[in-house]
Amino acid sequence: MTEVRATVDGGEPVQTGPHHDRPERPDRRNEPDGEARVRDLLDRMTVQEKVAQLVGFWEKEDGESVAPMQGEFGAAARLEDFSRHGLGHVTRAYGTRPVDPAARAAWLWKFQSELVTGTRLGIPAIVHEECLTGLSAWQAATFPTPLAWGAAFDPDLVAEMASAIGSSMRTLGVHQGLAPVLDVIRDPRWGRVEECIAEDPYLVGTIGTAYIRGLQSQGVHATLKHFVGYSASRAGRNFAPVYAGPREVADVLLPPFEMALLDGGARSVMHSYAEIDGVPVAADPAMLTGVLRDRWGFDGVVVADYFGVAFLKLLHHVAGDHTEAAVQALTAGVDLELPTGDAYLTLPEAVRSGQVDEALLDRAVLRVLRQKQELGLLDATFSEDPPREIDLDSPEHRAIARRLAERSVVLVSNQDVLPLPAGRRLAVIGPNADLASALFGCYSFVNHVLPQHPGVAAGIEVPTVLDAMRAEFGAELVSWAHGCDVDDADRSGFAPAVDAAAAADVAVLVVGDRAGLFGRGTVGEGCDTDDLELPGVQRDLVEAVLATGTPVVLVLLTGRPYAIGWALDRCAAVVQAFFPGEEGAAAVAGVLSGRVNPSGRLPVSLPRSAGAQPYSYLHPALGEGNEVTNLSVTPPAVFGHGLSYTTFAYSELTVPATAPTDGALVVTVQVTNTGAVAGDEVVQLYGHDVVASVTRPVAQLLGYRRVHLEPGRTVTVELTVPTARLAFADRTLTRVVEPGEVEIWVGTSAQRLAQGRTDLVGPTVPVTNASPRWTASEVR
């Protein structure tokens, strides 16, 4: 059995024992009233009341499974009994099963009122929900998945979406959202890729921070997921060990969290399930205290990923029982156990037996009480009436969902067949053409919860791609054939699909993924893959339709990029939509008709093959292969790629000859819409450190700006890049900016267009929390 020695604030082990005195409390006479208030509450708490603030309660029924290994955990006590000493969190009051929002709000107000009036200290609970693609509740708006946010390259619109989500949460009495996911994509075989934003840490950081700002503008708290390393699992397998080196952790995996905390002000962090080089993050004080609190100054709350504390015993085997797991997590810096208290409920006995010092409880409880104070809960009485008229899918929500979906659709290739002229006979074919759930990711309510409640309607209006195509082009011009299912081997539908294609002017094949949980889908949590070909027999369906000679427009509704290099030249066009949400079908149809000029850009490279993984455009020179190996990893389409129905020209690139290592470089470029229609261009600025003390990526995104241009219009885009954007962990693992030559270029992807060079001059400069992390942009 592992020896557990509890420490306070990451310091030396404290002397513990049944009769050990608690640390002397500091003089608080000069503290602010708010701090004095939470410390007074702490002073009046028993050990049981303290632990009650550090756990959640999840009311679940037999057979429900929306979290990993949920069936391994026994049913909890009745909520009334569980919360007799108070309660830290109510887990997913709306998001566990289909419930009427108004009726559930009435129940929640009543429960919170009972906490206020029926417990000794009268402290309400924090209510948390999933909110990755919108509030995960029945009848709530469902927005595009985060991979689509990345494709849109539009932080302002993501912030607007998040603000709308936060407004719905606040209306329902939800205080904390478990989003965004800031894991940087490292391997598309991982099932949770669809929950991620991009393979570039800067794009992840800027988009993720925009989401945080929008959500928290409504008075609710965002929770960063999953700190840290989760996406770097070996071979893309969920929960697999992570062997990322400290430089990869520092330069790729940590920066989005740094931006989200220092620039976004996120108030909560969720630990990762990962173990990095043999150390589970949930029990790692170097990460949860050293990086989060000592380095970045985070003063919010660290919550456990669901069952993550118990997993220290059950999966990682670094704890012999739940008590050891609880002591390790609490000592490392996990303040609150979710979704329930499987491990932390053993802490009262651990305090009595001397396994843990009560000061560690106090540290965590103070953080939770401060959060409740920030949220206004310490003054809440819940004596007012709960909301009765609730619209979680308002026209305003749908308008945001539509704009984000339209800006996220990526035109990957086009042999001059798109946009489709009016009057063409269209055969719409494929398993995702008439399937509403194909528009949503794993953490949407439709795919996360409703599969366990057959017969329950989605609760929101969700036109399918087939519906949208009939509305866009005329029902009389659109025929339909299913072809095959997403992931089985049945080819019986091929013949009708071939007949439909042969009779049409253009065949629109809608293929891709089915999002689900733990093997119930082709993508999603616990739905990893070792093959990046289209699931099931979908490629065979495409081949059969191609053989008719009818031009094929391939539309992918997926949660990960697939190895479709074979299709880029053989299909008349390829359109990629990453689970575009409730308005996604109309967005796709609008792109095909030309009503929407496509402007999405790939947030992750299209893979050459499963065997070429893991791959990232952020590779050093030897990562390209070239003549040193017989295997190519070059992707068919690189990060940042995307076509338009107009053309853009770049000119007059200006790059300063020198820039100080502790300053910024200002880059300007003129962009002209040289085509016949208006369109959005995503100006992307890249750099490459030519000679450095450690190997550097051949390309690195330094900044970006989405601009709208009417035909013939020219604008100047100015990007002010802090040199700290070029920082990296040197041979001592200190993040620094080194002097030397840097290649700079702009383009419509990571491939080079207009190029320049600059020299960073001055001493090697370590970066700090005060170093700027954002590239500013201006259009004139």
Short mmCIF file of N, CA and C in Angstrom, two decimals, residues 492-605:
data_model
loop_
_atom_site.label_atom_id
_atom_site.label_comp_id
_atom_site.label_asym_id
_atom_site.label_seq_id
_atom_site.Cartn_x
_atom_site.Cartn_y
_atom_site.Cartn_z
N SER A 492 -26.57 -3.22 -49.06
CA SER A 492 -27.83 -3.43 -49.78
C SER A 492 -28.42 -2.14 -50.32
N GLY A 493 -28.02 -1.01 -49.75
CA GLY A 493 -28.53 0.26 -50.24
C GLY A 493 -27.71 0.88 -51.36
N PHE A 494 -26.66 0.19 -51.78
CA PHE A 494 -25.79 0.77 -52.82
C PHE A 494 -26.54 0.91 -54.15
N ALA A 495 -27.30 -0.12 -54.56
CA ALA A 495 -27.94 -0.09 -55.88
C ALA A 495 -28.91 1.08 -56.02
N PRO A 496 -29.81 1.32 -55.04
CA PRO A 496 -30.67 2.51 -55.17
C PRO A 496 -29.88 3.81 -55.20
N ALA A 497 -28.78 3.87 -54.48
CA ALA A 497 -27.96 5.08 -54.48
C ALA A 497 -27.32 5.29 -55.85
N VAL A 498 -26.83 4.21 -56.44
CA VAL A 498 -26.22 4.31 -57.77
C VAL A 498 -27.26 4.74 -58.79
N ASP A 499 -28.46 4.17 -58.71
CA ASP A 499 -29.52 4.55 -59.65
C ASP A 499 -29.87 6.02 -59.50
N ALA A 500 -29.98 6.50 -58.26
CA ALA A 500 -30.31 7.91 -58.03
C ALA A 500 -29.23 8.82 -58.60
N ALA A 501 -27.96 8.45 -58.38
CA ALA A 501 -26.86 9.26 -58.90
C ALA A 501 -26.84 9.28 -60.42
N ALA A 502 -27.08 8.11 -61.03
CA ALA A 502 -27.04 8.03 -62.50
C ALA A 502 -28.12 8.89 -63.14
N ALA A 503 -29.24 9.09 -62.44
CA ALA A 503 -30.34 9.87 -63.00
C ALA A 503 -30.22 11.36 -62.70
N ALA A 504 -29.18 11.76 -61.98
CA ALA A 504 -29.04 13.14 -61.55
C ALA A 504 -27.93 13.85 -62.31
N ASP A 505 -27.95 15.18 -62.24
CA ASP A 505 -26.85 15.97 -62.81
C ASP A 505 -25.66 16.01 -61.87
N VAL A 506 -25.92 16.02 -60.57
CA VAL A 506 -24.87 16.05 -59.55
C VAL A 506 -25.31 15.17 -58.38
N ALA A 507 -24.38 14.40 -57.86
CA ALA A 507 -24.63 13.60 -56.66
C ALA A 507 -23.97 14.28 -55.47
N VAL A 508 -24.74 14.52 -54.42
CA VAL A 508 -24.23 15.11 -53.17
C VAL A 508 -24.20 13.98 -52.14
N LEU A 509 -23.00 13.51 -51.81
CA LEU A 509 -22.84 12.42 -50.87
C LEU A 509 -22.53 12.97 -49.50
N VAL A 510 -23.39 12.68 -48.53
CA VAL A 510 -23.23 13.21 -47.18
C VAL A 510 -22.83 12.05 -46.28
N VAL A 511 -21.56 12.02 -45.92
CA VAL A 511 -21.00 10.90 -45.17
C VAL A 511 -20.34 11.42 -43.90
N GLY A 512 -19.79 10.50 -43.09
CA GLY A 512 -19.02 10.97 -41.94
C GLY A 512 -19.20 10.13 -40.70
N ASP A 513 -19.44 10.81 -39.56
CA ASP A 513 -19.40 10.20 -38.24
C ASP A 513 -20.78 10.13 -37.61
N ARG A 514 -20.84 9.31 -36.56
CA ARG A 514 -21.95 9.33 -35.60
C ARG A 514 -21.33 9.51 -34.22
N ALA A 515 -21.59 10.64 -33.59
CA ALA A 515 -20.98 10.93 -32.29
C ALA A 515 -21.67 10.11 -31.20
N GLY A 516 -20.89 9.61 -30.27
CA GLY A 516 -21.44 8.82 -29.18
C GLY A 516 -20.44 8.69 -28.05
N LEU A 517 -20.80 7.86 -27.08
CA LEU A 517 -20.00 7.67 -25.88
C LEU A 517 -19.54 6.22 -25.77
N PHE A 518 -18.27 6.03 -25.43
CA PHE A 518 -17.74 4.75 -24.99
C PHE A 518 -18.11 3.61 -25.93
N GLY A 519 -17.76 3.80 -27.21
CA GLY A 519 -17.97 2.76 -28.20
C GLY A 519 -19.32 2.80 -28.87
N ARG A 520 -20.21 3.72 -28.47
CA ARG A 520 -21.53 3.78 -29.09
C ARG A 520 -21.55 4.68 -30.31
N GLY A 521 -20.40 5.21 -30.70
CA GLY A 521 -20.32 6.04 -31.89
C GLY A 521 -19.02 5.77 -32.62
N THR A 522 -18.81 6.50 -33.72
CA THR A 522 -17.54 6.41 -34.43
C THR A 522 -16.57 7.48 -33.97
N VAL A 523 -17.06 8.45 -33.21
CA VAL A 523 -16.22 9.50 -32.65
C VAL A 523 -16.90 9.98 -31.39
N GLY A 524 -16.13 10.56 -30.48
CA GLY A 524 -16.65 11.00 -29.20
C GLY A 524 -15.85 10.37 -28.08
N GLU A 525 -16.23 10.67 -26.85
CA GLU A 525 -15.48 10.18 -25.70
C GLU A 525 -15.50 8.65 -25.67
N GLY A 526 -14.31 8.06 -25.66
CA GLY A 526 -14.20 6.61 -25.64
C GLY A 526 -14.46 5.96 -26.98
N CYS A 527 -14.53 6.74 -28.05
CA CYS A 527 -14.75 6.22 -29.41
C CYS A 527 -13.53 6.56 -30.26
N ASP A 528 -12.43 5.89 -29.98
CA ASP A 528 -11.18 6.12 -30.70
C ASP A 528 -11.15 5.22 -31.94
N THR A 529 -10.16 5.43 -32.79
CA THR A 529 -10.05 4.61 -34.00
C THR A 529 -8.60 4.32 -34.31
N ASP A 530 -8.36 3.18 -34.95
CA ASP A 530 -7.01 2.88 -35.44
C ASP A 530 -6.97 2.95 -36.96
N ASP A 531 -8.04 3.50 -37.57
CA ASP A 531 -8.15 3.55 -39.03
C ASP A 531 -8.82 4.87 -39.40
N LEU A 532 -8.13 5.70 -40.14
CA LEU A 532 -8.67 7.00 -40.49
C LEU A 532 -9.37 7.02 -41.85
N GLU A 533 -9.69 5.83 -42.38
CA GLU A 533 -10.61 5.77 -43.51
C GLU A 533 -12.01 6.07 -42.98
N LEU A 534 -12.91 6.47 -43.88
CA LEU A 534 -14.29 6.71 -43.48
C LEU A 534 -14.85 5.45 -42.82
N PRO A 535 -15.62 5.58 -41.75
CA PRO A 535 -16.13 4.40 -41.05
C PRO A 535 -17.02 3.52 -41.95
N GLY A 536 -17.09 2.26 -41.59
CA GLY A 536 -17.96 1.33 -42.28
C GLY A 536 -17.61 1.18 -43.75
N VAL A 537 -18.64 1.14 -44.59
CA VAL A 537 -18.42 0.95 -46.04
C VAL A 537 -18.70 2.25 -46.79
N GLN A 538 -18.53 3.38 -46.10
CA GLN A 538 -18.86 4.65 -46.74
C GLN A 538 -17.95 4.96 -47.93
N ARG A 539 -16.68 4.61 -47.83
CA ARG A 539 -15.82 4.86 -49.00
C ARG A 539 -16.29 4.01 -50.17
N ASP A 540 -16.67 2.78 -49.91
CA ASP A 540 -17.17 1.93 -51.00
C ASP A 540 -18.40 2.55 -51.64
N LEU A 541 -19.25 3.17 -50.83
CA LEU A 541 -20.41 3.86 -51.39
C LEU A 541 -19.97 5.00 -52.30
N VAL A 542 -19.00 5.78 -51.86
CA VAL A 542 -18.50 6.88 -52.69
C VAL A 542 -17.92 6.33 -54.00
N GLU A 543 -17.15 5.26 -53.91
CA GLU A 543 -16.56 4.67 -55.11
C GLU A 543 -17.65 4.20 -56.08
N ALA A 544 -18.70 3.59 -55.55
CA ALA A 544 -19.78 3.12 -56.41
C ALA A 544 -20.47 4.27 -57.12
N VAL A 545 -20.67 5.38 -56.44
CA VAL A 545 -21.32 6.53 -57.06
C VAL A 545 -20.37 7.21 -58.05
N LEU A 546 -19.09 7.30 -57.71
CA LEU A 546 -18.12 7.87 -58.66
C LEU A 546 -18.11 7.09 -59.97
N ALA A 547 -18.31 5.78 -59.89
CA ALA A 547 -18.26 4.94 -61.08
C ALA A 547 -19.39 5.24 -62.06
N THR A 548 -20.44 5.94 -61.61
CA THR A 548 -21.53 6.30 -62.53
C THR A 548 -21.11 7.40 -63.50
N GLY A 549 -20.05 8.13 -63.18
CA GLY A 549 -19.64 9.26 -64.00
C GLY A 549 -20.34 10.56 -63.64
N THR A 550 -21.34 10.50 -62.78
CA THR A 550 -22.00 11.72 -62.32
C THR A 550 -21.07 12.50 -61.39
N PRO A 551 -20.93 13.81 -61.58
CA PRO A 551 -20.07 14.57 -60.66
C PRO A 551 -20.52 14.39 -59.21
N VAL A 552 -19.55 14.21 -58.34
CA VAL A 552 -19.82 13.95 -56.93
C VAL A 552 -19.32 15.10 -56.07
N VAL A 553 -20.21 15.66 -55.27
CA VAL A 553 -19.83 16.61 -54.22
C VAL A 553 -19.85 15.84 -52.91
N LEU A 554 -18.69 15.69 -52.32
CA LEU A 554 -18.55 14.93 -51.08
C LEU A 554 -18.67 15.89 -49.89
N VAL A 555 -19.67 15.67 -49.06
CA VAL A 555 -19.89 16.49 -47.87
C VAL A 555 -19.61 15.63 -46.66
N LEU A 556 -18.68 16.09 -45.81
CA LEU A 556 -18.30 15.34 -44.62
C LEU A 556 -18.85 16.02 -43.38
N LEU A 557 -19.71 15.31 -42.65
CA LEU A 557 -20.16 15.75 -41.33
C LEU A 557 -19.44 14.87 -40.32
N THR A 558 -18.36 15.38 -39.77
CA THR A 558 -17.48 14.54 -38.94
C THR A 558 -17.05 15.28 -37.68
N GLY A 559 -16.50 14.50 -36.76
CA GLY A 559 -15.91 15.05 -35.55
C GLY A 559 -14.41 14.95 -35.54
N ARG A 560 -13.84 14.40 -36.58
CA ARG A 560 -12.39 14.34 -36.74
C ARG A 560 -12.08 14.45 -38.23
N PRO A 561 -10.84 14.79 -38.59
CA PRO A 561 -10.46 14.75 -39.99
C PRO A 561 -10.18 13.31 -40.41
N TYR A 562 -10.56 12.95 -41.62
CA TYR A 562 -10.30 11.61 -42.14
C TYR A 562 -9.30 11.66 -43.29
N ALA A 563 -8.75 10.50 -43.60
CA ALA A 563 -7.77 10.38 -44.68
C ALA A 563 -8.51 10.32 -46.01
N ILE A 564 -8.82 11.48 -46.55
CA ILE A 564 -9.62 11.55 -47.78
C ILE A 564 -8.82 12.13 -48.94
N GLY A 565 -7.50 12.00 -48.86
CA GLY A 565 -6.69 12.51 -49.96
C GLY A 565 -7.11 11.94 -51.31
N TRP A 566 -7.56 10.68 -51.32
CA TRP A 566 -8.01 10.04 -52.55
C TRP A 566 -9.19 10.76 -53.19
N ALA A 567 -9.97 11.50 -52.39
CA ALA A 567 -11.19 12.13 -52.89
C ALA A 567 -10.96 13.51 -53.47
N LEU A 568 -9.84 14.14 -53.13
CA LEU A 568 -9.68 15.56 -53.47
C LEU A 568 -9.61 15.79 -54.97
N ASP A 569 -9.03 14.89 -55.71
CA ASP A 569 -8.96 15.04 -57.16
C ASP A 569 -10.10 14.32 -57.88
N ARG A 570 -10.62 13.27 -57.28
CA ARG A 570 -11.61 12.44 -57.97
C ARG A 570 -13.03 12.96 -57.78
N CYS A 571 -13.30 13.64 -56.69
CA CYS A 571 -14.62 14.23 -56.48
C CYS A 571 -14.66 15.64 -57.07
N ALA A 572 -15.83 16.04 -57.53
CA ALA A 572 -15.96 17.37 -58.10
C ALA A 572 -15.72 18.46 -57.06
N ALA A 573 -16.04 18.15 -55.82
CA ALA A 573 -15.77 19.09 -54.72
C ALA A 573 -15.82 18.29 -53.42
N VAL A 574 -15.10 18.80 -52.42
CA VAL A 574 -15.12 18.21 -51.08
C VAL A 574 -15.39 19.33 -50.08
N VAL A 575 -16.42 19.14 -49.27
CA VAL A 575 -16.83 20.12 -48.27
C VAL A 575 -16.74 19.47 -46.89
N GLN A 576 -16.03 20.11 -45.98
CA GLN A 576 -15.85 19.59 -44.63
C GLN A 576 -16.63 20.45 -43.65
N ALA A 577 -17.52 19.80 -42.88
CA ALA A 577 -18.23 20.47 -41.80
C ALA A 577 -18.03 19.67 -40.54
N PHE A 578 -17.46 20.28 -39.52
CA PHE A 578 -17.23 19.61 -38.25
C PHE A 578 -18.46 19.81 -37.37
N PHE A 579 -19.36 18.82 -37.33
CA PHE A 579 -20.58 18.85 -36.51
C PHE A 579 -21.09 20.28 -36.34
N PRO A 580 -21.78 20.82 -37.36
CA PRO A 580 -22.07 22.26 -37.39
C PRO A 580 -23.30 22.70 -36.62
N GLY A 581 -23.97 21.81 -35.86
CA GLY A 581 -25.02 22.25 -34.97
C GLY A 581 -26.40 22.34 -35.60
N GLU A 582 -27.34 22.91 -34.83
CA GLU A 582 -28.75 22.88 -35.23
C GLU A 582 -29.04 23.65 -36.51
N GLU A 583 -28.23 24.62 -36.86
CA GLU A 583 -28.38 25.38 -38.10
C GLU A 583 -27.36 24.93 -39.15
N GLY A 584 -26.68 23.82 -38.88
CA GLY A 584 -25.60 23.39 -39.76
C GLY A 584 -26.06 22.91 -41.12
N ALA A 585 -27.23 22.28 -41.20
CA ALA A 585 -27.69 21.78 -42.49
C ALA A 585 -27.94 22.92 -43.47
N ALA A 586 -28.58 23.98 -42.99
CA ALA A 586 -28.81 25.14 -43.85
C ALA A 586 -27.50 25.79 -44.27
N ALA A 587 -26.50 25.77 -43.37
CA ALA A 587 -25.20 26.34 -43.71
C ALA A 587 -24.55 25.53 -44.83
N VAL A 588 -24.61 24.22 -44.74
CA VAL A 588 -24.03 23.37 -45.79
C VAL A 588 -24.75 23.60 -47.11
N ALA A 589 -26.09 23.59 -47.08
CA ALA A 589 -26.85 23.81 -48.31
C ALA A 589 -26.55 25.19 -48.89
N GLY A 590 -26.39 26.19 -48.02
CA GLY A 590 -26.07 27.52 -48.50
C GLY A 590 -24.71 27.60 -49.18
N VAL A 591 -23.74 26.86 -48.67
CA VAL A 591 -22.42 26.80 -49.31
C VAL A 591 -22.54 26.13 -50.68
N LEU A 592 -23.32 25.06 -50.77
CA LEU A 592 -23.44 24.36 -52.05
C LEU A 592 -24.13 25.22 -53.11
N SER A 593 -25.07 26.06 -52.67
CA SER A 593 -25.79 26.90 -53.63
C SER A 593 -25.05 28.18 -53.97
N GLY A 594 -24.13 28.59 -53.09
CA GLY A 594 -23.46 29.87 -53.26
C GLY A 594 -24.08 30.99 -52.47
N ARG A 595 -25.22 30.73 -51.82
CA ARG A 595 -25.80 31.74 -50.94
C ARG A 595 -24.83 32.11 -49.83
N VAL A 596 -24.03 31.15 -49.40
CA VAL A 596 -22.97 31.38 -48.42
C VAL A 596 -21.64 31.17 -49.12
N ASN A 597 -20.79 32.19 -49.08
CA ASN A 597 -19.44 32.04 -49.63
C ASN A 597 -18.58 31.38 -48.56
N PRO A 598 -18.06 30.17 -48.81
CA PRO A 598 -17.34 29.47 -47.75
C PRO A 598 -16.10 30.23 -47.29
N SER A 599 -15.89 30.23 -45.96
CA SER A 599 -14.73 30.94 -45.42
C SER A 599 -14.08 30.18 -44.27
N GLY A 600 -14.53 28.96 -44.00
CA GLY A 600 -13.90 28.17 -42.95
C GLY A 600 -12.50 27.73 -43.36
N ARG A 601 -11.67 27.50 -42.36
CA ARG A 601 -10.29 27.05 -42.60
C ARG A 601 -10.01 25.83 -41.71
N LEU A 602 -9.24 24.91 -42.19
CA LEU A 602 -8.99 23.69 -41.45
C LEU A 602 -8.26 24.00 -40.13
N PRO A 603 -8.86 23.66 -38.98
CA PRO A 603 -8.16 23.85 -37.71
C PRO A 603 -7.24 22.69 -37.38
N VAL A 604 -7.25 21.68 -38.23
CA VAL A 604 -6.40 20.50 -38.06
C VAL A 604 -6.11 19.96 -39.45
N SER A 605 -4.89 19.53 -39.68
CA SER A 605 -4.50 19.03 -40.99
C SER A 605 -5.28 17.78 -41.34
#
